XYZ file of C-alpha atoms in Angstrom:
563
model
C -14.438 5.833 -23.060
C -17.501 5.167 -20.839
C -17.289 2.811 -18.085
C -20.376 1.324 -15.803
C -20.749 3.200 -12.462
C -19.347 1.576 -9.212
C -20.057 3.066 -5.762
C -18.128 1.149 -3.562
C -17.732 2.036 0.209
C -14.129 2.382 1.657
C -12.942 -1.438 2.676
C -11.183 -1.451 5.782
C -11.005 -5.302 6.098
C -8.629 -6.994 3.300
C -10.907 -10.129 2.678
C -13.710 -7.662 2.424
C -11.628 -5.515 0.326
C -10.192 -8.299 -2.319
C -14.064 -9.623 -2.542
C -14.872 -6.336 -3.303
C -12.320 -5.571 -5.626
C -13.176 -8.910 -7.151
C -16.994 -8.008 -7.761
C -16.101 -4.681 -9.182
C -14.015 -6.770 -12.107
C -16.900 -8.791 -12.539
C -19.038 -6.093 -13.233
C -16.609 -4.125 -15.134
C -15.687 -7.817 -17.328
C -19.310 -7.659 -18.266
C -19.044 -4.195 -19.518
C -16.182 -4.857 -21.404
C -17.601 -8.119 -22.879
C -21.067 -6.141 -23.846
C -18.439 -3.767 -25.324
C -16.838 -5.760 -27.797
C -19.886 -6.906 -28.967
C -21.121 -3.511 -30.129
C -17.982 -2.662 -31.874
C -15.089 -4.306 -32.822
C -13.714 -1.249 -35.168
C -9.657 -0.210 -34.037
C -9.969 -1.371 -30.743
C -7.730 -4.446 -30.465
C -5.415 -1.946 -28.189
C -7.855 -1.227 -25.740
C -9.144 -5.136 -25.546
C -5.656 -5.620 -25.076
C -5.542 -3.293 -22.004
C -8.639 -4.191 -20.342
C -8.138 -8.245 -20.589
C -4.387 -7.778 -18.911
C -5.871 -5.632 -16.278
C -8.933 -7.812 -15.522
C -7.040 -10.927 -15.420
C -4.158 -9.916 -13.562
C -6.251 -8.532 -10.928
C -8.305 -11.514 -10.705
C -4.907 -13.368 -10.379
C -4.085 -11.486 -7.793
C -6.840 -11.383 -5.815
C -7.382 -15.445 -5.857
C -3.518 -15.498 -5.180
C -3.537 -13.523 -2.219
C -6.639 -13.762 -0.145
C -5.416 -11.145 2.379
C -5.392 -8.676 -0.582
C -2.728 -5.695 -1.223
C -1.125 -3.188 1.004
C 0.703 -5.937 3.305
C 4.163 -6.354 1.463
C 7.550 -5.391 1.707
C 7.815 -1.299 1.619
C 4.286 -0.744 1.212
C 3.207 2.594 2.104
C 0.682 2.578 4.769
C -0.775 5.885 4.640
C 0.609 7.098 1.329
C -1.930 6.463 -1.818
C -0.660 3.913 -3.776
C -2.394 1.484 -6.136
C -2.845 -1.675 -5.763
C -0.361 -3.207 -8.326
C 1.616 -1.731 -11.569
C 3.006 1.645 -12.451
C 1.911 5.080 -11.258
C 3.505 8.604 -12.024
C 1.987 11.778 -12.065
C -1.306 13.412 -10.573
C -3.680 14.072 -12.077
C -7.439 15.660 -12.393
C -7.728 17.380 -9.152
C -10.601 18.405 -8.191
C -13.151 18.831 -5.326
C -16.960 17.936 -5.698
C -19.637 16.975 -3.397
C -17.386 15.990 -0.767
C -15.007 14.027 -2.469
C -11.531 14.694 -3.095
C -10.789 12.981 -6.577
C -7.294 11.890 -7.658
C -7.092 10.477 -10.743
C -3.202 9.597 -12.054
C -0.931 8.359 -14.368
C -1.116 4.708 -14.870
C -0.543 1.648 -17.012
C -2.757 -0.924 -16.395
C -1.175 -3.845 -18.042
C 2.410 -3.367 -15.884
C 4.940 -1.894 -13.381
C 6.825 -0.105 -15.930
C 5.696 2.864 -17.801
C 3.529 2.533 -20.469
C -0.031 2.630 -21.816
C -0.557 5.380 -19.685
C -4.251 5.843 -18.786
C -5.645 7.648 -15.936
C -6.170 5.738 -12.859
C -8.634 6.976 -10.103
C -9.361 6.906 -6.489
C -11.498 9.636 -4.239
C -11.349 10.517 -0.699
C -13.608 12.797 1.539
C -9.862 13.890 3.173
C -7.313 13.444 0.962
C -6.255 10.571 3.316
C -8.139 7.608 3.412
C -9.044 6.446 -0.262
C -11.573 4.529 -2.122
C -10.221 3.030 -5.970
C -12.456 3.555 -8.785
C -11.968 2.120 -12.183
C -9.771 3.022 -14.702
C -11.176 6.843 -15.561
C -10.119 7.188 -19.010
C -7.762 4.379 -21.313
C -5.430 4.844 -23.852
C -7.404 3.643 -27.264
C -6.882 3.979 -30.994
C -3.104 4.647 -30.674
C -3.791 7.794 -28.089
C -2.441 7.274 -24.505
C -3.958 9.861 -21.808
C -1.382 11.778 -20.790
C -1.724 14.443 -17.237
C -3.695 16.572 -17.188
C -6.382 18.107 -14.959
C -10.312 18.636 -14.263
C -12.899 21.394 -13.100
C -16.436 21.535 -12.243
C -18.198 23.336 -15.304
C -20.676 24.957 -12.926
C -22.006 27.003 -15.300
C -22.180 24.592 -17.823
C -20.537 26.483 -20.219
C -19.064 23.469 -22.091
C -22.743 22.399 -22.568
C -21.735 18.696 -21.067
C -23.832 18.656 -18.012
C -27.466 16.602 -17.601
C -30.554 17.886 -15.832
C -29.373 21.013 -14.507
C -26.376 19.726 -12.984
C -22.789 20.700 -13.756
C -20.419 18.138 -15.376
C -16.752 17.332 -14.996
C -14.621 18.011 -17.495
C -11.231 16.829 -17.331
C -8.440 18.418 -19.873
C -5.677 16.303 -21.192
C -2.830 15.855 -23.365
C -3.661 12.965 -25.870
C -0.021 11.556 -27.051
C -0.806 9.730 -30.131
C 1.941 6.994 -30.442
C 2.061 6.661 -34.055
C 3.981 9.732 -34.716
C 4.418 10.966 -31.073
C 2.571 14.636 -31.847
C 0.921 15.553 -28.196
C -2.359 17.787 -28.214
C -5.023 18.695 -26.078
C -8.550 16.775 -25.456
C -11.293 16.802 -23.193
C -13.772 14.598 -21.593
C -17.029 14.653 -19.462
C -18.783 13.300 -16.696
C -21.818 13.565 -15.107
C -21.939 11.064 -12.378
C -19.292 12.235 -10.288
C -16.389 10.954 -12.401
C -17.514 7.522 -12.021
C -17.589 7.014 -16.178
C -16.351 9.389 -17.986
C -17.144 10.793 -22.267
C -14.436 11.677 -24.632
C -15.604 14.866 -26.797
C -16.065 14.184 -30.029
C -14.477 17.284 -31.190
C -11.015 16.211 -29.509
C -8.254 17.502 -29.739
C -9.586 20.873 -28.476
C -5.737 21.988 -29.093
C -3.293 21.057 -31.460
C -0.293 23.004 -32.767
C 1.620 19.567 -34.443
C 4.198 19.406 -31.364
C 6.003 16.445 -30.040
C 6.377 18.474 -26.949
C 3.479 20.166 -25.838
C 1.555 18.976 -22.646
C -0.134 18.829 -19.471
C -2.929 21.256 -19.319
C -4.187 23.035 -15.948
C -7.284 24.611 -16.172
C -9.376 27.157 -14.314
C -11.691 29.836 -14.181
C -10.455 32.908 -13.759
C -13.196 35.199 -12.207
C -12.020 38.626 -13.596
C -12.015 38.444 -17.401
C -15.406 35.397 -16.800
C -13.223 33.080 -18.720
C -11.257 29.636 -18.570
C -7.549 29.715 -18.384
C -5.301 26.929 -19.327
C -1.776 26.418 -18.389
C 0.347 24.305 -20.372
C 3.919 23.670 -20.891
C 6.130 23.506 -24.509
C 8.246 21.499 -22.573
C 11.252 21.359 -24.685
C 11.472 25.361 -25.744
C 11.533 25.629 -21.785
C 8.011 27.959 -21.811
C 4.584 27.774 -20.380
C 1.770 28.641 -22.545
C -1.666 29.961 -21.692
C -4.459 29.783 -23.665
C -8.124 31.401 -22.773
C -12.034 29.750 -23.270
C -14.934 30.461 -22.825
C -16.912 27.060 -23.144
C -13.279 24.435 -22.641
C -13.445 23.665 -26.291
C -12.550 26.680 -28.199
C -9.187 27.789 -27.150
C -7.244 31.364 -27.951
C -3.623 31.510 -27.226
C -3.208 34.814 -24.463
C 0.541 34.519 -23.947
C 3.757 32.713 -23.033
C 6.286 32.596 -20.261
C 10.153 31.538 -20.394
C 12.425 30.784 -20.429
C 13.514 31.649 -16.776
C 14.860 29.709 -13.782
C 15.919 26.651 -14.131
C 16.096 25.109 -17.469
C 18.610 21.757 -17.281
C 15.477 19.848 -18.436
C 12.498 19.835 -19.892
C 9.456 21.854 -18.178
C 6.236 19.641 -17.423
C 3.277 19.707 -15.294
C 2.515 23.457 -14.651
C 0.411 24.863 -12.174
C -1.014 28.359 -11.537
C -2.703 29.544 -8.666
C -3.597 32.692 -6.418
C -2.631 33.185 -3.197
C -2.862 35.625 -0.420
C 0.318 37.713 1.605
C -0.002 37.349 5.130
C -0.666 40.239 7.012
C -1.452 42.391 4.038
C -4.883 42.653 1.395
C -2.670 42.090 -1.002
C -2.308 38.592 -3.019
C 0.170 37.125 -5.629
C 0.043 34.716 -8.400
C 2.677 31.520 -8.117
C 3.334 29.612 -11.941
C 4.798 25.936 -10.871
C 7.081 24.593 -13.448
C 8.295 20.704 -12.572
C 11.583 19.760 -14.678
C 13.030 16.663 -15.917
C 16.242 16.552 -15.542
C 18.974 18.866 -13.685
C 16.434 19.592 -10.607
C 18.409 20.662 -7.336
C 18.509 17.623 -6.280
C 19.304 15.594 -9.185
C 16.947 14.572 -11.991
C 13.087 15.001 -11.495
C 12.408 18.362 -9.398
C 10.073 21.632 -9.211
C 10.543 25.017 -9.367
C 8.130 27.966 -8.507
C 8.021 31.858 -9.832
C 5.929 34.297 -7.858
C 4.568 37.199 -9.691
C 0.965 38.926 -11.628
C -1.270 37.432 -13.650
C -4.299 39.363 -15.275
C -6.360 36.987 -16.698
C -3.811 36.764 -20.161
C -0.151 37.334 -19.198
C 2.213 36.229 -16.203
C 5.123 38.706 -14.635
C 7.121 37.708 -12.577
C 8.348 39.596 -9.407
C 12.035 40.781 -9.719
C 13.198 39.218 -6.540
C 11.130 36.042 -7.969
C 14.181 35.534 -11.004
C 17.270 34.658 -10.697
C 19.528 36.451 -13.362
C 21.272 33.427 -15.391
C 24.946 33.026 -14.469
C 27.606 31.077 -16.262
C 28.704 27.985 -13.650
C 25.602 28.583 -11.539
C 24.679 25.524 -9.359
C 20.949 23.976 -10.148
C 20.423 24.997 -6.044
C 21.085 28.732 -6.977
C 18.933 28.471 -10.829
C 15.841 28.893 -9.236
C 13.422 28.861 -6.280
C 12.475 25.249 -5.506
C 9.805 24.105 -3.685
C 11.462 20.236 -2.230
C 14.644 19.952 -2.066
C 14.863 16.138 -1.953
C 14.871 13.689 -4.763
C 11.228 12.790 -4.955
C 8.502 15.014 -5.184
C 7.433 16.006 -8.568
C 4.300 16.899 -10.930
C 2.784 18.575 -7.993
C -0.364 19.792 -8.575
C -2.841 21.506 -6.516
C -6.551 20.948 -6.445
C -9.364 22.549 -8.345
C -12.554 24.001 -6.898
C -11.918 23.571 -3.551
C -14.650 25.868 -1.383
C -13.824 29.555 -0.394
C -15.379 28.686 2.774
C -12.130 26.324 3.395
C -9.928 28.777 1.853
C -6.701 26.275 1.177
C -4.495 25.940 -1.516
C -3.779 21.929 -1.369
C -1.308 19.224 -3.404
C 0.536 16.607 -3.803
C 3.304 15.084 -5.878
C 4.588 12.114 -6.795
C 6.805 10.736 -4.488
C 9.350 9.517 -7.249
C 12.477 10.492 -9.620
C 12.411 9.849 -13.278
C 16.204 8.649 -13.138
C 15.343 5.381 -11.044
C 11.452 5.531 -10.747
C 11.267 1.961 -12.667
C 13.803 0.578 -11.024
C 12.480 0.499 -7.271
C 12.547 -2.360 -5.484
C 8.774 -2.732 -5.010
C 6.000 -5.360 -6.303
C 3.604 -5.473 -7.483
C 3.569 -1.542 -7.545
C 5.690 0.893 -8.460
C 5.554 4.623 -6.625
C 3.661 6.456 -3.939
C 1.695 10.410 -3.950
C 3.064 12.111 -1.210
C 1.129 13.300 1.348
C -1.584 16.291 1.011
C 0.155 19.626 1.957
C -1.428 22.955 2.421
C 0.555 25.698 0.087
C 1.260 29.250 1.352
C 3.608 32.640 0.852
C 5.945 33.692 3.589
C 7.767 37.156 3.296
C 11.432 36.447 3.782
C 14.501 38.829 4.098
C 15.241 37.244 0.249
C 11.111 38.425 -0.816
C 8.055 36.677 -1.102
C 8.432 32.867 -0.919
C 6.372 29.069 -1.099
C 5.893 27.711 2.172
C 4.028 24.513 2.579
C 2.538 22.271 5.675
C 0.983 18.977 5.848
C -2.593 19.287 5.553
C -4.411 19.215 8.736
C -6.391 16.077 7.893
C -2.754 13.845 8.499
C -3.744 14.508 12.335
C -6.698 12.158 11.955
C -4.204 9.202 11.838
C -2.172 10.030 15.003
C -2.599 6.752 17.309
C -0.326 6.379 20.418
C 1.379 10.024 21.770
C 4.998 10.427 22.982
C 5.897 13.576 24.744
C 9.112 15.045 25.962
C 9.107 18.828 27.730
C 13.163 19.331 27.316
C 16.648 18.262 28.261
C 19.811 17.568 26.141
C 20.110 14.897 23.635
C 21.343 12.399 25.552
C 18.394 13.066 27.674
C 15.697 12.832 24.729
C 17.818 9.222 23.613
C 17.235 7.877 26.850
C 13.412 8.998 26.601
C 12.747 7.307 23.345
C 14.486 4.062 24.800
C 12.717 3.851 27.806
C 9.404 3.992 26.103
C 10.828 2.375 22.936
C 9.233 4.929 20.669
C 10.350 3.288 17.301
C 8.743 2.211 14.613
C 8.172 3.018 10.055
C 4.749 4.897 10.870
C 5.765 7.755 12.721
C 5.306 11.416 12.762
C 7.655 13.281 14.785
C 7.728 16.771 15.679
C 11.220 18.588 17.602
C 12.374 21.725 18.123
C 15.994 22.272 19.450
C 17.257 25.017 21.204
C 19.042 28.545 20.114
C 23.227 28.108 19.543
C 25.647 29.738 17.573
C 26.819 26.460 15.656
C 27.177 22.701 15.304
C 25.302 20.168 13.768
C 22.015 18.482 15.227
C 19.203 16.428 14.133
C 17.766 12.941 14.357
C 18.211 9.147 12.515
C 14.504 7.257 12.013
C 14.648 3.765 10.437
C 17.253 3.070 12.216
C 19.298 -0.448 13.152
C 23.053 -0.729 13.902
C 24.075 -0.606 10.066
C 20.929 1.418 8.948
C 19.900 5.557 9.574
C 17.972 7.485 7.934
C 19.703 10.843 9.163
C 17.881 14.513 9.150
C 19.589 17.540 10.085
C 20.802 21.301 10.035
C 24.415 22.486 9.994
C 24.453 25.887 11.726
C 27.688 27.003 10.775
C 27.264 25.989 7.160
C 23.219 27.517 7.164
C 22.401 24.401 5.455
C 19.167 21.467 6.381
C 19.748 18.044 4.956
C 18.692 14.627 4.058
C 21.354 12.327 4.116
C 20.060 8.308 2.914
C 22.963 6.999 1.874
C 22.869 4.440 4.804
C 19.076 4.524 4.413
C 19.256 0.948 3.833
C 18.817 -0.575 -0.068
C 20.716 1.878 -1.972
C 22.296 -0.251 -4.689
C 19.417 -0.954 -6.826
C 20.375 2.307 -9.032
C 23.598 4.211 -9.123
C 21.838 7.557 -8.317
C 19.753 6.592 -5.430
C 21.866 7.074 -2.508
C 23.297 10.377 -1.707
C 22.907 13.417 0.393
C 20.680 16.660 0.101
C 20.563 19.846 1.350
C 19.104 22.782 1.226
C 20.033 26.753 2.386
C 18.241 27.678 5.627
C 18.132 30.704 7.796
C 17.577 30.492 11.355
C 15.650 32.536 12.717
C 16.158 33.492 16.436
C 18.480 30.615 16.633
C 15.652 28.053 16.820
C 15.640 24.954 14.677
C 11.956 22.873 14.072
C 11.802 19.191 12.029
C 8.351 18.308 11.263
C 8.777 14.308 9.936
C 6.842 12.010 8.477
C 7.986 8.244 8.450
C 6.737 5.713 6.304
C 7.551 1.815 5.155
C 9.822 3.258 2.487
C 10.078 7.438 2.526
C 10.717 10.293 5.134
C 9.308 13.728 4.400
C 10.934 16.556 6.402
C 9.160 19.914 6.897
C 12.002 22.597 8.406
C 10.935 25.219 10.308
C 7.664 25.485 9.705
C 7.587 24.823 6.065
C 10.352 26.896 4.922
C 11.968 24.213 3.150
C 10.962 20.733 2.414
C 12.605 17.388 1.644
C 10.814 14.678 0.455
C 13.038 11.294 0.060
C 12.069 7.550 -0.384
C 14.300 4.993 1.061
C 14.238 1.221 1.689
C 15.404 -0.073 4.761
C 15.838 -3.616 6.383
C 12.463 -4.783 8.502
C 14.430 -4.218 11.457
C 15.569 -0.503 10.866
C 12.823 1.008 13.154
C 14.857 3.256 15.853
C 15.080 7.026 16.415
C 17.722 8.570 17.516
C 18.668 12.124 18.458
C 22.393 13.479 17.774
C 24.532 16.674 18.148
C 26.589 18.104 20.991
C 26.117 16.066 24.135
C 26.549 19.275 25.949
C 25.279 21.961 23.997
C 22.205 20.560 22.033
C 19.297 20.730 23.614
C 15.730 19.820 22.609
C 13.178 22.321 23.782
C 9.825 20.467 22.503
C 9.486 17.167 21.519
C 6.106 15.381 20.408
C 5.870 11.681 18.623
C 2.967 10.103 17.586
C 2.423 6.357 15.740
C 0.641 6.512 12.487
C -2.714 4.329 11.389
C -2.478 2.678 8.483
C -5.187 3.885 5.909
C -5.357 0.416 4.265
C -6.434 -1.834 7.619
């Protein structure tokens, strides 16, 4: 499906923003209209599509002058879109500046359905501009995730005037008879409209479960690699190209780890060992459901890849066990209840050098049920992936990209004393607030628990923590605030942790409605939504009055990315 190019600037203003917004469906109703007078063949689905999301925007925008991004647990530097559903991401990819982020999304609602991809760009991965839908669901096909490259060869033959094209790679999921294949599209505007090959599906082997390709170019064997999941048989396929639309299948992978649900959304990428030449290859599996911390999760293995097969390291699999807990299945790279899909970007420059992604900050078992309107889920923030060698072997590390410092406002900062001492601190300068990063580190001891509450009132905590005699970090939101919406929201998460030289770090990131929790330096990870009362807005510092002692302690307030 080709759309009309838009090149709107980023709208900091919300009148400016809705009359922007409201000019873009203009221009885009015209399209449409012009459309359906060219050909009215099969496409009563699409029409359908593209009149609910016209006129419920326009509905919204005359309805609310002040725009989006102002109600009740809105994220506030989080991408979300303006109204209805939103689950995976999707089509990663770096080009000429712009970090594009295109994602699952049903433009007619704020459940799933009619997924489509959705699309937004950023020159940081922070502060976003939304684009029109990139590609629709038409002629019974939705678009389900997938990913995109720069052809900058032009292998594929796509690109225009000596330029190289996007090509974005996804599973079609025809809803007729539910069979899921592979299909391709092109762009050569800078994903502002977008071609479906005519050849699709590029891939099909007559599955129900087969889905959510992740392409790249591998340098060694001068070819295109695809990674894609048979998500019920527990494997990841990958298949070789040399021009994205003839496809050879190399080899398969699984079943290993973790397999209490089905495998989605792989990823495969290169990274290097610190302090050595040497570099390893990491395959991301997400699963749906049994994840470690119940439902929607993702795993990692860390191993070779030649340009046709993936091994995994030995320390890298975990032998299956009868009555093994999901927590010991497999390596996991959150260990709260919401990050999933993750996904890293493609073509990223050398000269940066970064392996980035994000996830969707959700869970499959109560994703539609989240008290939210008129949109349902958040992306996390960008992270920066890495390997750390550990006394257990080579292990995923991850960090908040460095572009979240750009939004750091008003700076807290406390040299050391007990944590009676810090809670007297944060009182007398009433550091509080939902937009908050936070950074502590607390002193060496033998054992005891320690941590700190954010979104805090007298009924309501979020509470983050590690138990040194146990060895174990934790999330714990089951006073978070509105946890009866779904019987599996509230509840407690932890994860093993080693500490090292006695020292304990936190590295937090408060929003409206989620807390993501870096431990010592990105050795493991929590990510958590939660949906407290307006006045839950304290931090608070707790552990032994007389042993626990904070050693650094820096707090900053948060811009919004919206205002």
């Amino acid at each position: 499906m080709t759309t009309t190019e838009t090149t709107p600037s980023r709208v900091r203003n919300p009148l400016r923003r809705a009359l922007s917004h409201e000019r873009r469906l203009v221009r885009d109703g015209k399209w449409a209209l012009a459309g359906l007078c060219r050909d009215l063949r099969g496409r009563a689905r699409t029409l359908f599509l593209l009149a609910a999301a016209l006129a419920a925007a326009l509905v919204s925008v005359a309805a609310s002058p002040q725009g989006f991004y102002m109600e009740p647990f809105r994220p506030q530097y989080h991408f979300t879109p303006e109204k209805n559903w939103m689950n995976d991401p999707n089509g990663m990819v770096f080009y000429e500046g712009e970090y594009h982020l295109f994602y699952q999304y049903n433009p007619a609602g704020d459940k799933w359905g009619h997924m489509s991809w959705g699309h937004a760009v950023s020159p940081d991965m922070v502060h976003w501009t939304h684009l029109p839908l990139a590609l629709a669901e038409a002629d019974n096909v939705m678009i389900f995730s997938g990913s995109a490259v720069v052809d900058w060869k032009n292998s594929s033959g796509f690109g225009k005037d000596g330029r190289p094209p996007l090509v974005a790679v996804y599973t079609g999921f025809r809803t007729t008879d539910r069979v899921q294949f592979q299909c391709i599209a092109y762009s050569n505007d800078k994903g502002r409209t977008w071609t479906k090959y005519s050849g699709n599906p590029v891939i099909d082997i007559n599955s129900m479960d087969f889905r959510d390709p992740k392409v790249q170019w591998h340098d060694a064997t001068r070819r295109w690699i695809m990674t894609v999941s048979l998500s019920a048989e527990h494997k990841v396929r990958f298949y070789g190209s040399d021009n994205l639309k003839a496809w050879t299948l190399l080899s398969e992978f699984g079943p290993a780890g973790a397999t209490g649900g089905v495998w989605e959304c792989p990823d495969l990428f290169e990274l290097p060992l610190p302090g050595t030449n040497d570099k390893r290859w990491v395959l991301v599996v997400n699963m749906n459901p049994g994840s470690v911390a119940g439902g929607s999760g993702g795993q990692y293995f860390i191993g070779r890849f030649d340009g046709t097969q993936f091994v995994a390291d030995r320390d890298s699999l975990i032998p299956p066990r009868p009555g093994r807990s999901a927590s010991e299945s497999a390596h996991w790279f959150d260990y709260g209840p919401d990050y999933y899909a993750a996904v890293s970007w493609s073509d990223v420059p050398a000269s940066d050098g970064r392996r980035l992604w994000l996830g969707w900050m959700s869970n499959w078992e109560y994703g539609g049920d989240v008290p939210t309107s008129p949109w349902r889920s958040a992306m996390s923030i960008p992270r920066e992936v890495g390997l750390s060698r550990t006394a257990e072997g080579i292990r995923l590390v991850q960090k908040p990209a460095r572009e979240m410092e750009s939004l750091r406002d008003r700076h807290f900062a406390f040299k050391s004393g007990d944590v009676s001492e810090a809670n007297a601190w944060l009182k007398e300068r009433n550091v509080q607030g939902d937009q908050l990063e936070l950074m502590v580190e607390f002193a060496p001891r033998s054992s005891g628990t320690e941590g700190v509450k954010v979104l805090k009132s007298d009924t309501e905590a979020t509470v983050i923590g590690v138990d040194r005699q146990r060895g174990r970090a934790f999330v714990d939101r089951t006073q978070s605030g509105n946890v009866t919406f779904h019987q599996k929201f509230s509840g407690v998460y932890d994860a093993p942790l080693a500490v090292h030289d006695g020292r304990v770090k936190l590295h937090l990131f408060v929003d409206a409605s989620s807390v993501e929790v870096f431990v010592n330096d990105g050795e493991r990870v929590f990510t958590s939504l939660v949906y407290p009362s307006a006045a839950s807005r304290g931090v608070e510092f707790f552990g032994s009055m007389t042993s626990a002692r904070i050693t650094s302690l820096n707090v900053w307030t948060l811009k919004s990315i919206w205002k």
